[in-house]
Structure formats: structure tokens, C-alpha cells
PDB file of C-alpha atoms in Angstrom:
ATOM      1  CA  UNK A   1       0.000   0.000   0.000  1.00  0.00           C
ATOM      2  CA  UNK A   2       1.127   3.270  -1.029  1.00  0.00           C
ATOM      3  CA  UNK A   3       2.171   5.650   1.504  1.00  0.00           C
ATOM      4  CA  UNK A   4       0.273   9.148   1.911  1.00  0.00           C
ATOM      5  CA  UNK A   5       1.390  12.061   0.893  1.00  0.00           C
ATOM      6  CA  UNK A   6       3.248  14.067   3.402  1.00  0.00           C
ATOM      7  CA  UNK A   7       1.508  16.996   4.302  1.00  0.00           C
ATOM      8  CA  UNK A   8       1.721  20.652   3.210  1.00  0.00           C
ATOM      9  CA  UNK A   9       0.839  23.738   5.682  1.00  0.00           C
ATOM     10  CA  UNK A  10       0.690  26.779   3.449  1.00  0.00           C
ATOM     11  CA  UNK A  11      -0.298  30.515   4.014  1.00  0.00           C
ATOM     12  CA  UNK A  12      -1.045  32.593   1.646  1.00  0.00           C
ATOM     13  CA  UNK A  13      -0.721  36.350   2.795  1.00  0.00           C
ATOM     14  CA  UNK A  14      -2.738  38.158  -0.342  1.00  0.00           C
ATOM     15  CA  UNK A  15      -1.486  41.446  -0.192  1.00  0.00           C
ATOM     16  CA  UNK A  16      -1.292  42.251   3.093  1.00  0.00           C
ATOM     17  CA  UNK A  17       2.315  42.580   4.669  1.00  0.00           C
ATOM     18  CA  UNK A  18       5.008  45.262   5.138  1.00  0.00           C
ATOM     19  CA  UNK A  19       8.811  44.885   6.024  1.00  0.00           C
ATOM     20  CA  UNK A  20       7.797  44.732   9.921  1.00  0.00           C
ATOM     21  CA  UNK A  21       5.375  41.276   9.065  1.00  0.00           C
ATOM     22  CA  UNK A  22       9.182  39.650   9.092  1.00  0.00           C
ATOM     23  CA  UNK A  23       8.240  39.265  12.999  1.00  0.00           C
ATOM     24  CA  UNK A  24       5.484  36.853  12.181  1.00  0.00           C
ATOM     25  CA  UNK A  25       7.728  35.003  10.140  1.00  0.00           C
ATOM     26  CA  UNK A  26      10.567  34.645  12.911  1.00  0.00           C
ATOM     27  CA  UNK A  27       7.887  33.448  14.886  1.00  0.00           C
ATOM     28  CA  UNK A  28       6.549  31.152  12.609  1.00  0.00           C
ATOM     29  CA  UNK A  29       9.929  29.678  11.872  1.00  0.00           C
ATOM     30  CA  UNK A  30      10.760  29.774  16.234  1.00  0.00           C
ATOM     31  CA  UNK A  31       7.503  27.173  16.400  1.00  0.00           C
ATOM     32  CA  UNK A  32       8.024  25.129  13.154  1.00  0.00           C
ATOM     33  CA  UNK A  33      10.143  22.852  15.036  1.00  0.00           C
ATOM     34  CA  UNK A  34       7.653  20.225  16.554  1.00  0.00           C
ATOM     35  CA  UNK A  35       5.669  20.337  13.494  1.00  0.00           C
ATOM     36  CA  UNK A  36       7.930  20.048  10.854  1.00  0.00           C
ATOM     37  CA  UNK A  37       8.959  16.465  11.860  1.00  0.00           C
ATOM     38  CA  UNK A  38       5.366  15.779  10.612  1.00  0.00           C
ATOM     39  CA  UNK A  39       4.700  18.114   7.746  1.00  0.00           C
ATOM     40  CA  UNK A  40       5.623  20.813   5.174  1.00  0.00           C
ATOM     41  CA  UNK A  41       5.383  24.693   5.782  1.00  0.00           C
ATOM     42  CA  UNK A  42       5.336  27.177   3.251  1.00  0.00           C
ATOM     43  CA  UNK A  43       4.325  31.461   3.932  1.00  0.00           C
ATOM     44  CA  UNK A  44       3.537  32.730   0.548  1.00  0.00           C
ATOM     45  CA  UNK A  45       4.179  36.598   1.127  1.00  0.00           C
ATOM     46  CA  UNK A  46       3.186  39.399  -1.543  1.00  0.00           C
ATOM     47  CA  UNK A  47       6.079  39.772  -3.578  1.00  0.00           C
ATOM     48  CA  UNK A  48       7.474  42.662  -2.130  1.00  0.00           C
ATOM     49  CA  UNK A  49       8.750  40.868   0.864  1.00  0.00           C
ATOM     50  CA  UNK A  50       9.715  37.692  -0.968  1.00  0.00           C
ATOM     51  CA  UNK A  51      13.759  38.230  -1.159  1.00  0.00           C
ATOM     52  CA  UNK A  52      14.322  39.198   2.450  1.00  0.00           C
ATOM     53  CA  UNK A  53      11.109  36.307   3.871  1.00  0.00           C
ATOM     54  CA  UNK A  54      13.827  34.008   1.453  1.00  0.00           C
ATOM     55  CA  UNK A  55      16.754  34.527   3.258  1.00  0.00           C
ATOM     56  CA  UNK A  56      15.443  34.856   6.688  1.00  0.00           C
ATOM     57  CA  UNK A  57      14.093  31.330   6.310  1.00  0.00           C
ATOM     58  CA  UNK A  58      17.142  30.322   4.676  1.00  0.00           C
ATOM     59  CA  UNK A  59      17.886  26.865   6.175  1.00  0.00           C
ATOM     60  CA  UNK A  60      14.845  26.608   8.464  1.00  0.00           C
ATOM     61  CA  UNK A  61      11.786  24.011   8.457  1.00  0.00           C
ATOM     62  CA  UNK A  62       9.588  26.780   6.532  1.00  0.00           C
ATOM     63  CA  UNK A  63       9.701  27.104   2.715  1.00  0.00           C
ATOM     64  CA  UNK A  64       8.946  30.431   0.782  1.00  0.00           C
ATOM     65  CA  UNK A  65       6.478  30.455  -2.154  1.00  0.00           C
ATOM     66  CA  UNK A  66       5.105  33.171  -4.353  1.00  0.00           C
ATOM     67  CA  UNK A  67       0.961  34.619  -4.954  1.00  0.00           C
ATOM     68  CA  UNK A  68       1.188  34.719  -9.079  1.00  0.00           C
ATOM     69  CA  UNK A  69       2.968  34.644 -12.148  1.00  0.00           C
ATOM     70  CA  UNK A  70       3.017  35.383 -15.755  1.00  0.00           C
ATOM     71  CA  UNK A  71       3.236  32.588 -18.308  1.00  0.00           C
ATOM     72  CA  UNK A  72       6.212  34.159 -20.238  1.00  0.00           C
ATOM     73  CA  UNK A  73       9.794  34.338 -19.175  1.00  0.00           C
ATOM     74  CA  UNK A  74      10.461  37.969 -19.775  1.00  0.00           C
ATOM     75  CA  UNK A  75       9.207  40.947 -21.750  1.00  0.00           C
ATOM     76  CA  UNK A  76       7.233  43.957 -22.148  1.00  0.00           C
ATOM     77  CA  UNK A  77       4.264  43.229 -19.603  1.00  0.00           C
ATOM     78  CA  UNK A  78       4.622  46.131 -17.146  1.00  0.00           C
ATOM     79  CA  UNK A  79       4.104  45.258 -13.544  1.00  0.00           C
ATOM     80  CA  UNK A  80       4.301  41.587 -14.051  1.00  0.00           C
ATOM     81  CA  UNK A  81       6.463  38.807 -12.940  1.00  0.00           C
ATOM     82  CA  UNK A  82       7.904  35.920 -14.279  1.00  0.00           C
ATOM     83  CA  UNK A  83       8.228  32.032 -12.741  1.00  0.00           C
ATOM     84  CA  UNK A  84      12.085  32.858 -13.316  1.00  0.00           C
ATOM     85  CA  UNK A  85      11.958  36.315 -11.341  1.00  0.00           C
ATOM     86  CA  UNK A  86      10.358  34.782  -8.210  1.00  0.00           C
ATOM     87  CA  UNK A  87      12.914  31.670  -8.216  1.00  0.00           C
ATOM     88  CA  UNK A  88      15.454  34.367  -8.736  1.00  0.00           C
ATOM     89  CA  UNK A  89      14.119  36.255  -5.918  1.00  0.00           C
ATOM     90  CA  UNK A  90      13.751  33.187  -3.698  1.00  0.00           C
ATOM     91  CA  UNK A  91      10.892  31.584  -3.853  1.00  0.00           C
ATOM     92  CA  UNK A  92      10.330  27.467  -4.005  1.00  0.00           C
ATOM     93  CA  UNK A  93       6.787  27.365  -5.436  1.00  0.00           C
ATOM     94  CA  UNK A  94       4.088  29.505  -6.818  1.00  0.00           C
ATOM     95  CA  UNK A  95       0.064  29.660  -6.365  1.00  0.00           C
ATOM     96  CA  UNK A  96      -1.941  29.943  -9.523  1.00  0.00           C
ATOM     97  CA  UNK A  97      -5.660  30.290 -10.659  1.00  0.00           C
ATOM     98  CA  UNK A  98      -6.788  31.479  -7.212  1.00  0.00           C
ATOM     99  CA  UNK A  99     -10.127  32.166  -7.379  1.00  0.00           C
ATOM    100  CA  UNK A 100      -9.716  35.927  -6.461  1.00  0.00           C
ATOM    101  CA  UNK A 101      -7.129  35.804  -9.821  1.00  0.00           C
ATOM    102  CA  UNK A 102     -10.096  33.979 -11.755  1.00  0.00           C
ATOM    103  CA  UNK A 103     -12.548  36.802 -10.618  1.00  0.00           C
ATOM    104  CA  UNK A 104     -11.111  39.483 -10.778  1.00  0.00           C
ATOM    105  CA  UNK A 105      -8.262  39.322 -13.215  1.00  0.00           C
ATOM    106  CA  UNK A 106     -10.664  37.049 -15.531  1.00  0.00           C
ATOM    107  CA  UNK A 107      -8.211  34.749 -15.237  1.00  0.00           C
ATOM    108  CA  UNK A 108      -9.197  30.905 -17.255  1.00  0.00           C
ATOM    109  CA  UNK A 109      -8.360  27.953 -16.910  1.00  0.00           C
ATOM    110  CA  UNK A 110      -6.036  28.242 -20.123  1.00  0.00           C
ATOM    111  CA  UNK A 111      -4.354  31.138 -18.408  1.00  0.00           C
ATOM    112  CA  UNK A 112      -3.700  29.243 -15.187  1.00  0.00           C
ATOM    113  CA  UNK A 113      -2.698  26.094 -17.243  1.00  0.00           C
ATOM    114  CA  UNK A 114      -0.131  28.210 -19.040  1.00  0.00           C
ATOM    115  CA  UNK A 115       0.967  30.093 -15.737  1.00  0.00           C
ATOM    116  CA  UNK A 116       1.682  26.109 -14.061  1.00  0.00           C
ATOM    117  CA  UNK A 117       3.951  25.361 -17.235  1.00  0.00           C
ATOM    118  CA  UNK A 118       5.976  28.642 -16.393  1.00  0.00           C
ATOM    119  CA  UNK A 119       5.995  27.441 -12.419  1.00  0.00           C
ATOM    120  CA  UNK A 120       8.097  23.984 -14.111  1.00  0.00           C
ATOM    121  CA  UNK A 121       9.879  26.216 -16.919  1.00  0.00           C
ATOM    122  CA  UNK A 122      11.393  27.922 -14.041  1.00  0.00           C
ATOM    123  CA  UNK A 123      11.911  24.876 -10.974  1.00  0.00           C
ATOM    124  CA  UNK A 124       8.856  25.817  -8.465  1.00  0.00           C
ATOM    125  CA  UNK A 125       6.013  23.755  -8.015  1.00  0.00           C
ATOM    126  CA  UNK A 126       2.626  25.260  -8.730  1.00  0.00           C
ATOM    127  CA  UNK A 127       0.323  25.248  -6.577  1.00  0.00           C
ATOM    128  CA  UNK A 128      -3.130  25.233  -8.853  1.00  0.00           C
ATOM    129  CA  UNK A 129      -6.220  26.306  -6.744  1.00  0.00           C
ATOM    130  CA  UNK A 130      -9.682  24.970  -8.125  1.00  0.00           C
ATOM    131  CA  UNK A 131     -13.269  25.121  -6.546  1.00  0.00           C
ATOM    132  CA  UNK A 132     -16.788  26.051  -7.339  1.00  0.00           C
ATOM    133  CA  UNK A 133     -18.653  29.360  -6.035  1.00  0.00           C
ATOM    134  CA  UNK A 134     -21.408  29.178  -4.078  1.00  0.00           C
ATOM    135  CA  UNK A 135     -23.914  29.252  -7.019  1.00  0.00           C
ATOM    136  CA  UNK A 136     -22.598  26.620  -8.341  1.00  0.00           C
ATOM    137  CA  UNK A 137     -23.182  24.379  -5.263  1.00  0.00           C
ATOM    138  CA  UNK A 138     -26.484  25.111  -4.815  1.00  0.00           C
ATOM    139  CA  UNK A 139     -27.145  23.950  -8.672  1.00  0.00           C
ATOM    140  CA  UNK A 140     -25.592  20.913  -7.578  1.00  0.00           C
ATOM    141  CA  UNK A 141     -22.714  21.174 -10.343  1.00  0.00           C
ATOM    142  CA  UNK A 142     -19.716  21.101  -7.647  1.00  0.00           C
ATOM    143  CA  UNK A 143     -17.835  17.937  -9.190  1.00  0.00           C
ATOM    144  CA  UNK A 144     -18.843  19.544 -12.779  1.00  0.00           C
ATOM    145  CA  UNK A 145     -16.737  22.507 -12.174  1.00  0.00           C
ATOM    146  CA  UNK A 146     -14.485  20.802 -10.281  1.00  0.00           C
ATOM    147  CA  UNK A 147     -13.915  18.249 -12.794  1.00  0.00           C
ATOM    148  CA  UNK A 148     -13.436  20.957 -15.646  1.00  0.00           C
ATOM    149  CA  UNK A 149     -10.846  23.070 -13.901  1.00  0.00           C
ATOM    150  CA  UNK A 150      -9.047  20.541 -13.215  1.00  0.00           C
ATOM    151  CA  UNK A 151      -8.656  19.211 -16.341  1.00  0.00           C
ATOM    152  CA  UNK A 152      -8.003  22.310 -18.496  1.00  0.00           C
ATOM    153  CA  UNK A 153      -6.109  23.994 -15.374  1.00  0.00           C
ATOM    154  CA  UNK A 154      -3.843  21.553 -14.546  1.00  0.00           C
ATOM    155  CA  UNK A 155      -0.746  20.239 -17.079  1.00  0.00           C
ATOM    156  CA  UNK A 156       0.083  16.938 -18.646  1.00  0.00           C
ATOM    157  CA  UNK A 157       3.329  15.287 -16.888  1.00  0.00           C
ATOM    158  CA  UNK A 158       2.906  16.350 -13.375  1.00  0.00           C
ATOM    159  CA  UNK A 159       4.595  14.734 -10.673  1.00  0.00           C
ATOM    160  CA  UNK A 160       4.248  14.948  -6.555  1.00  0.00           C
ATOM    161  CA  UNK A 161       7.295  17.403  -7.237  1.00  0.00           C
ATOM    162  CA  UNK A 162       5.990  19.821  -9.466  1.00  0.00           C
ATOM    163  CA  UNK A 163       2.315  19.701  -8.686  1.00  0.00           C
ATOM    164  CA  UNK A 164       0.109  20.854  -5.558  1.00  0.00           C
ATOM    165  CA  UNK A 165      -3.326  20.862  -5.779  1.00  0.00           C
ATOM    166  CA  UNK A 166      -5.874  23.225  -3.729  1.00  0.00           C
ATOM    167  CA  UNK A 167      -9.695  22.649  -3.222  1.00  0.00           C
ATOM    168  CA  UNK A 168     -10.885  26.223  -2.101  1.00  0.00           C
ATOM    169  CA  UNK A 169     -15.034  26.472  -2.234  1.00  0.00           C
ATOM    170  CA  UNK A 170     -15.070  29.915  -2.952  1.00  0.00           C
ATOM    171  CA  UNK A 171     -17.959  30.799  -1.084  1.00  0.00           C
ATOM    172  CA  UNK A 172     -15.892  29.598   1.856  1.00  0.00           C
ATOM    173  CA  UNK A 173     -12.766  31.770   1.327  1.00  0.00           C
ATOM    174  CA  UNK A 174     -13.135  34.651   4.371  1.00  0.00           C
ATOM    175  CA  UNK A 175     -16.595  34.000   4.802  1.00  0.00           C
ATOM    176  CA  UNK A 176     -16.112  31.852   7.830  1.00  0.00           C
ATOM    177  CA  UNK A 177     -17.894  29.136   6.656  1.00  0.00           C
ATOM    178  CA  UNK A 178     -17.293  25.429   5.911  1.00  0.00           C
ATOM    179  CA  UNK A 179     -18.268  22.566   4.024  1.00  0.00           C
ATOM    180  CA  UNK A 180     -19.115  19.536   6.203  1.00  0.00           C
ATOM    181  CA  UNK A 181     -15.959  16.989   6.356  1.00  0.00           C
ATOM    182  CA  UNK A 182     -18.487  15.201   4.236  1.00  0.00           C
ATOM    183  CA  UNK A 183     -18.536  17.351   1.595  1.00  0.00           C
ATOM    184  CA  UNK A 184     -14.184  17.845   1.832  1.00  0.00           C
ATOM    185  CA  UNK A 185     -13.898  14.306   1.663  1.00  0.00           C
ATOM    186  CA  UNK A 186     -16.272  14.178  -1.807  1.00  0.00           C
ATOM    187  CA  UNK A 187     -14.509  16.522  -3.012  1.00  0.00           C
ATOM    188  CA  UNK A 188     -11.061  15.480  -2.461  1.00  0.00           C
ATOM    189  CA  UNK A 189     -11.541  11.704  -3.390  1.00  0.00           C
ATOM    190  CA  UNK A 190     -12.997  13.069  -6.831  1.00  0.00           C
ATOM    191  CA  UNK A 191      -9.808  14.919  -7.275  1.00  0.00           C
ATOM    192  CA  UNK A 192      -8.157  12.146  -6.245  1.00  0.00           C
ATOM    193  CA  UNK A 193      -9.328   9.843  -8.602  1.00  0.00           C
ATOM    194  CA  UNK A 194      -9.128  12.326 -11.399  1.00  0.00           C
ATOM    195  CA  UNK A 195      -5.138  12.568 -10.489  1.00  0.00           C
ATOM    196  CA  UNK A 196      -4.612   8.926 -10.632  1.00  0.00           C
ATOM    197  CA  UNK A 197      -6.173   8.184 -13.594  1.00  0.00           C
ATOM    198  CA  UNK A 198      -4.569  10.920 -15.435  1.00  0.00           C
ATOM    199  CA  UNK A 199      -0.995  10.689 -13.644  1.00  0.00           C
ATOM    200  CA  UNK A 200      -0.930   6.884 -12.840  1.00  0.00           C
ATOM    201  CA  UNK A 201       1.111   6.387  -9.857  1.00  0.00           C
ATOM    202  CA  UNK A 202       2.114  10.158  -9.217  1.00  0.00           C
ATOM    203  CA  UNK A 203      -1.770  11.172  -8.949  1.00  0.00           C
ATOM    204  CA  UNK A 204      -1.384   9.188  -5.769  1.00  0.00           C
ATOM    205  CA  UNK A 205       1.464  10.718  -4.224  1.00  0.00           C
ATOM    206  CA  UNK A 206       0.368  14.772  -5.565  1.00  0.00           C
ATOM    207  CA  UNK A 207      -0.907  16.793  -2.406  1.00  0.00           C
ATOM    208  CA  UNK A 208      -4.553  17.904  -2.286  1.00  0.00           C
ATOM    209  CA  UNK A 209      -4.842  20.968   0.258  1.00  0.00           C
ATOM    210  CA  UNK A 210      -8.248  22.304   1.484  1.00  0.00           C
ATOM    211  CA  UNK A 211      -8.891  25.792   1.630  1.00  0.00           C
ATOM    212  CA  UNK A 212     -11.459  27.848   3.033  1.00  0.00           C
ATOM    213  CA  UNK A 213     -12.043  29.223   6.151  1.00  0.00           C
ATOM    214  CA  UNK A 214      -9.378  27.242   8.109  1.00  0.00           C
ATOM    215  CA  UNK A 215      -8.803  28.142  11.425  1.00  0.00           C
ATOM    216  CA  UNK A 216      -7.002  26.338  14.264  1.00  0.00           C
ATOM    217  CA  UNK A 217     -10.335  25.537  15.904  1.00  0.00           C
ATOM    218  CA  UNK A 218     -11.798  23.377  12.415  1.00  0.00           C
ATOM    219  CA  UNK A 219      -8.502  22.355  11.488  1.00  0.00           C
ATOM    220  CA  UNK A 220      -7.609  19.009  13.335  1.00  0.00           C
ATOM    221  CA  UNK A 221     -11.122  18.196  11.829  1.00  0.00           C
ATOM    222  CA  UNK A 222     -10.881  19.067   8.640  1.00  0.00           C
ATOM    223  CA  UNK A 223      -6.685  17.590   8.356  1.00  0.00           C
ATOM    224  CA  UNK A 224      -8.429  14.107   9.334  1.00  0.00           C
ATOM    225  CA  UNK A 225     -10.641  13.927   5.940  1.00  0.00           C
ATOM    226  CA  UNK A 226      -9.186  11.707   3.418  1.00  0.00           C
ATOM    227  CA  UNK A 227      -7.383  12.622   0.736  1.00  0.00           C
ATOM    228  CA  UNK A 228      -6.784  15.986   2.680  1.00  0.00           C
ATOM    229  CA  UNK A 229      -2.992  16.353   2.472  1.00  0.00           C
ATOM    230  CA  UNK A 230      -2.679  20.028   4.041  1.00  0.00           C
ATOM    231  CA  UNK A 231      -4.054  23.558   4.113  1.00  0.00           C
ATOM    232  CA  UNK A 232      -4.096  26.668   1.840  1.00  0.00           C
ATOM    233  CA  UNK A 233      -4.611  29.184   4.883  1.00  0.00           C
ATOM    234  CA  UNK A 234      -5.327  32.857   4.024  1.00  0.00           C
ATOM    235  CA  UNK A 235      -5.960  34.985   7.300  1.00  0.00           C
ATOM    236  CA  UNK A 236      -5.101  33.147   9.776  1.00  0.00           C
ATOM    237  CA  UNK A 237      -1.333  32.285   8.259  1.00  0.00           C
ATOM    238  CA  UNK A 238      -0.717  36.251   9.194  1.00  0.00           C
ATOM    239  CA  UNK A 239      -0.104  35.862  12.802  1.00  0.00           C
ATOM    240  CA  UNK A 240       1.888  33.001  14.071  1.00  0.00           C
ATOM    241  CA  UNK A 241      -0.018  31.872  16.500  1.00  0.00           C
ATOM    242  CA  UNK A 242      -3.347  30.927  14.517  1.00  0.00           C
ATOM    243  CA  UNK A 243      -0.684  29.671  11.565  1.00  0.00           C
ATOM    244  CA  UNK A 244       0.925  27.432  13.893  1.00  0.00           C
ATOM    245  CA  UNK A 245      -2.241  26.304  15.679  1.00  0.00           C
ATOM    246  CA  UNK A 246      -3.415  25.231  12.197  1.00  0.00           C
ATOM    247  CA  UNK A 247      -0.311  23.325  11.364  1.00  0.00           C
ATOM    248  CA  UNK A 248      -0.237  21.327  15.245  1.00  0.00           C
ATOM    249  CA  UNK A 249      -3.007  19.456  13.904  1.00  0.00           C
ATOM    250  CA  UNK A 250      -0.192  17.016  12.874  1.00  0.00           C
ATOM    251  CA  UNK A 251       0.786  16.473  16.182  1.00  0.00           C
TER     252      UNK A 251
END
């Protein structure tokens, strides 16, 4: 029997964050210790504080990772950033086709598809988000959507190295509210099954995070669902404490 993936604890800081955040960091790296025999921990910081988060966590238990890229390597797209810039700049892996990027930079699933190719071109693993809004679940077309995004989002040829993949309802994201375990574990073990039939033995091994609304009081719940391999956290990774409260579920 295959062993399961090892789990992935990552926050995603939107933009929110100046130079002084660094102090959540150091104190997310101070408590990483325990944890980090057990699973993965990424911060993804907005960009501007992606070099110095990079070298502060230099040699620590907690990875840096990036909020967006564009799908070419370099050129005349003005306030953009390439897979290669945020390697340059530190970072380990990426998060693409968040559903805030899908609504409101009309981001598709082409786009994202193209973005996770850069994410390879350049090393870092993408992390592709996918999930349905809330309309969408009420009309009962959940797996639908799911099972569409996924398939157009996500490249050929992925491996447990190069590929993370994050369920986020969208009418969960900040809203405080969460699908049943239930409902996670439908989810997930239809992405599941979509991975392995497409990837073969690496659709086993790729990590599926939940995201939405997780909060170090739902967490050791939710962490327990199968085919939940981890967290995509958005407020609560900016303090330490709830960050880290999140991740002990692995304890």
C-alpha cells in the first residue's frame, strides 16, 4: 500500500504585509520545530517581501512560495512577474488560478494552465487552486466545475514534485464558513481519482490541500478527511499563533 502524501501547511498572505510582518515570520519559523517532523510549511508573502522572507528562512523548516505569475519568461508586460523572477528572488513554489485571480483578473483555466507550465519552466512547483462558487453548489454542479478546472487547469506530466493541488469552495474563502468533512472528503476523493487516472502512480502521491475558512479551531477536523494532504490558509497564516495552531493538527 502506497504511503500518503506528506503533508503541506501553506499561508497565503494576499497582499497584506510590510517589512515589519518579518516578525510573524521569525515566529513562525521559532515554532516550526515540533511540526515540521510531521509536515511541510510554506508562507507565501506578496512579492514585495519575498527576497528578504527568502533569506530569513534560509535553512529553516519553513519554505517560501510566491501569490502569481506570468506565463512568459520575460518581456514587455509592465508590472508583471515571471516564474524565473520569483525563483530568482527566492521563492520554491508559486500559487496559480486562485479564485480571487479567476474573478477578478478574468483569469481561465487556459491562463492558469499556461501560468503552471511557467511554475516547471522555471523549478517551483505550482500550486493550482480549483473550486466552485457558491452558485454553483447550490445547482448541484460542484464535481462539474471541479472536474473541468481541473482538467483544463492543470498540465500533462505532473509529478508529486511539481504539482500541488488546492480545493478552495469559494464561497468559503473569508466567509467563515465550511463545508461539512463530508462534503471535503467528496470533493477530495474526486480529485483524487481524477489525479490517478490521469498521472498513474504520481496522482497518488500529488498533495490535495483544502482551503477555506481554516482556522485552528476546524482544522484538526478538517486535516483528518481523506485525501486531505494540508491547508491553503489565508488569514489566519498572518499571525503566528493561529498559523501554527493550524499546522499542530499534525501532532
Amino acid at each position: 500500500m502506497a504511503e500518503t502524501p506528506r503533508p503541506l501547511v501553506a499561508g497565503n498572505w494576499k497582499m497584506n504585509g510590510l517589512r515589519g510582518s518579518s516578525a510573524e515570520l521569525t515566529k513562525i519559523m521559532s515554532g516550526a520545530g515540533e511540526v515540521a517532523a510531521r509536515a511541510d510549511l510554506m508562507v507565501c508573502p506578496p512579492v514585495t517581501l519575498l527576497p528578504a522572507f527568502a533569506a530569513l528562512a534560509q535553512d529553516t523548516p519553513v519554505a517560501i512560495g510566491a501569490q502569481d505569475c506570468h506565463a512568459e519568461p520575460s518581456g514587455a508586460f509592465t508590472g508583471d512577474l515571471s516564474a524565473e523572477m520569483l525563483r530568482d528572488a527566492g521563492a520554491v513554489a508559486v500559487i496559480l488560478g486562485h479564485s480571487e485571480r479567476r474573478q477578478y483578473h478574468r483569469e481561465t483555466d487556459q491562463d492558469v494552465n499556461a501560468k503552471a507550465r511557467a511554475a516547471w519552466r522555471a523549478g517551483l512547483t505550482a500550486i493550482v487552486c480549483i473550486g466552485e462558487t457558491k452558485d454553483e453548489r447550490i445547482a448541484d454542479k460542484t464535481l462539474d466545475v471541479v472536474h473541468v478546472q481541473a482538467q483544463t487547469s492543470l498540465p500533462d506530466g505532473a509529478t508529486a514534485e511539481t504539482l500541488v493541488v488546492a480545493y478552495e469552495p469559494v464561497w468559503a474563502i473569508g466567509t467563515g464558513l465550511t463545508p461539512t468533512p463530508a462534503d471535503v472528503a467528496a470533493v477530495h476523493g474526486f480529485i483524487r481519482e481524477h489525479l490517478e487516472t490521469r498521472y498513474g502512480a504520481a496522482g497518488k502521491q500529488i498533495r490535495i490541500l483544502y482551503g477555506g475558512s481554516v482556522k485552528p479551531s476546524n482544522a484538526a477536523e478538517l486535516m483528518k478527511v481523506a485525501n486531505v494532504d494540508g491547508a491553503l490558509v489565508g488569514g489566519a497564516s498572518l499571525k503566528a499563533d493561529d498559523f501554527l495552531g493550524i499546522a499542530k493538527a499534525y501532532l
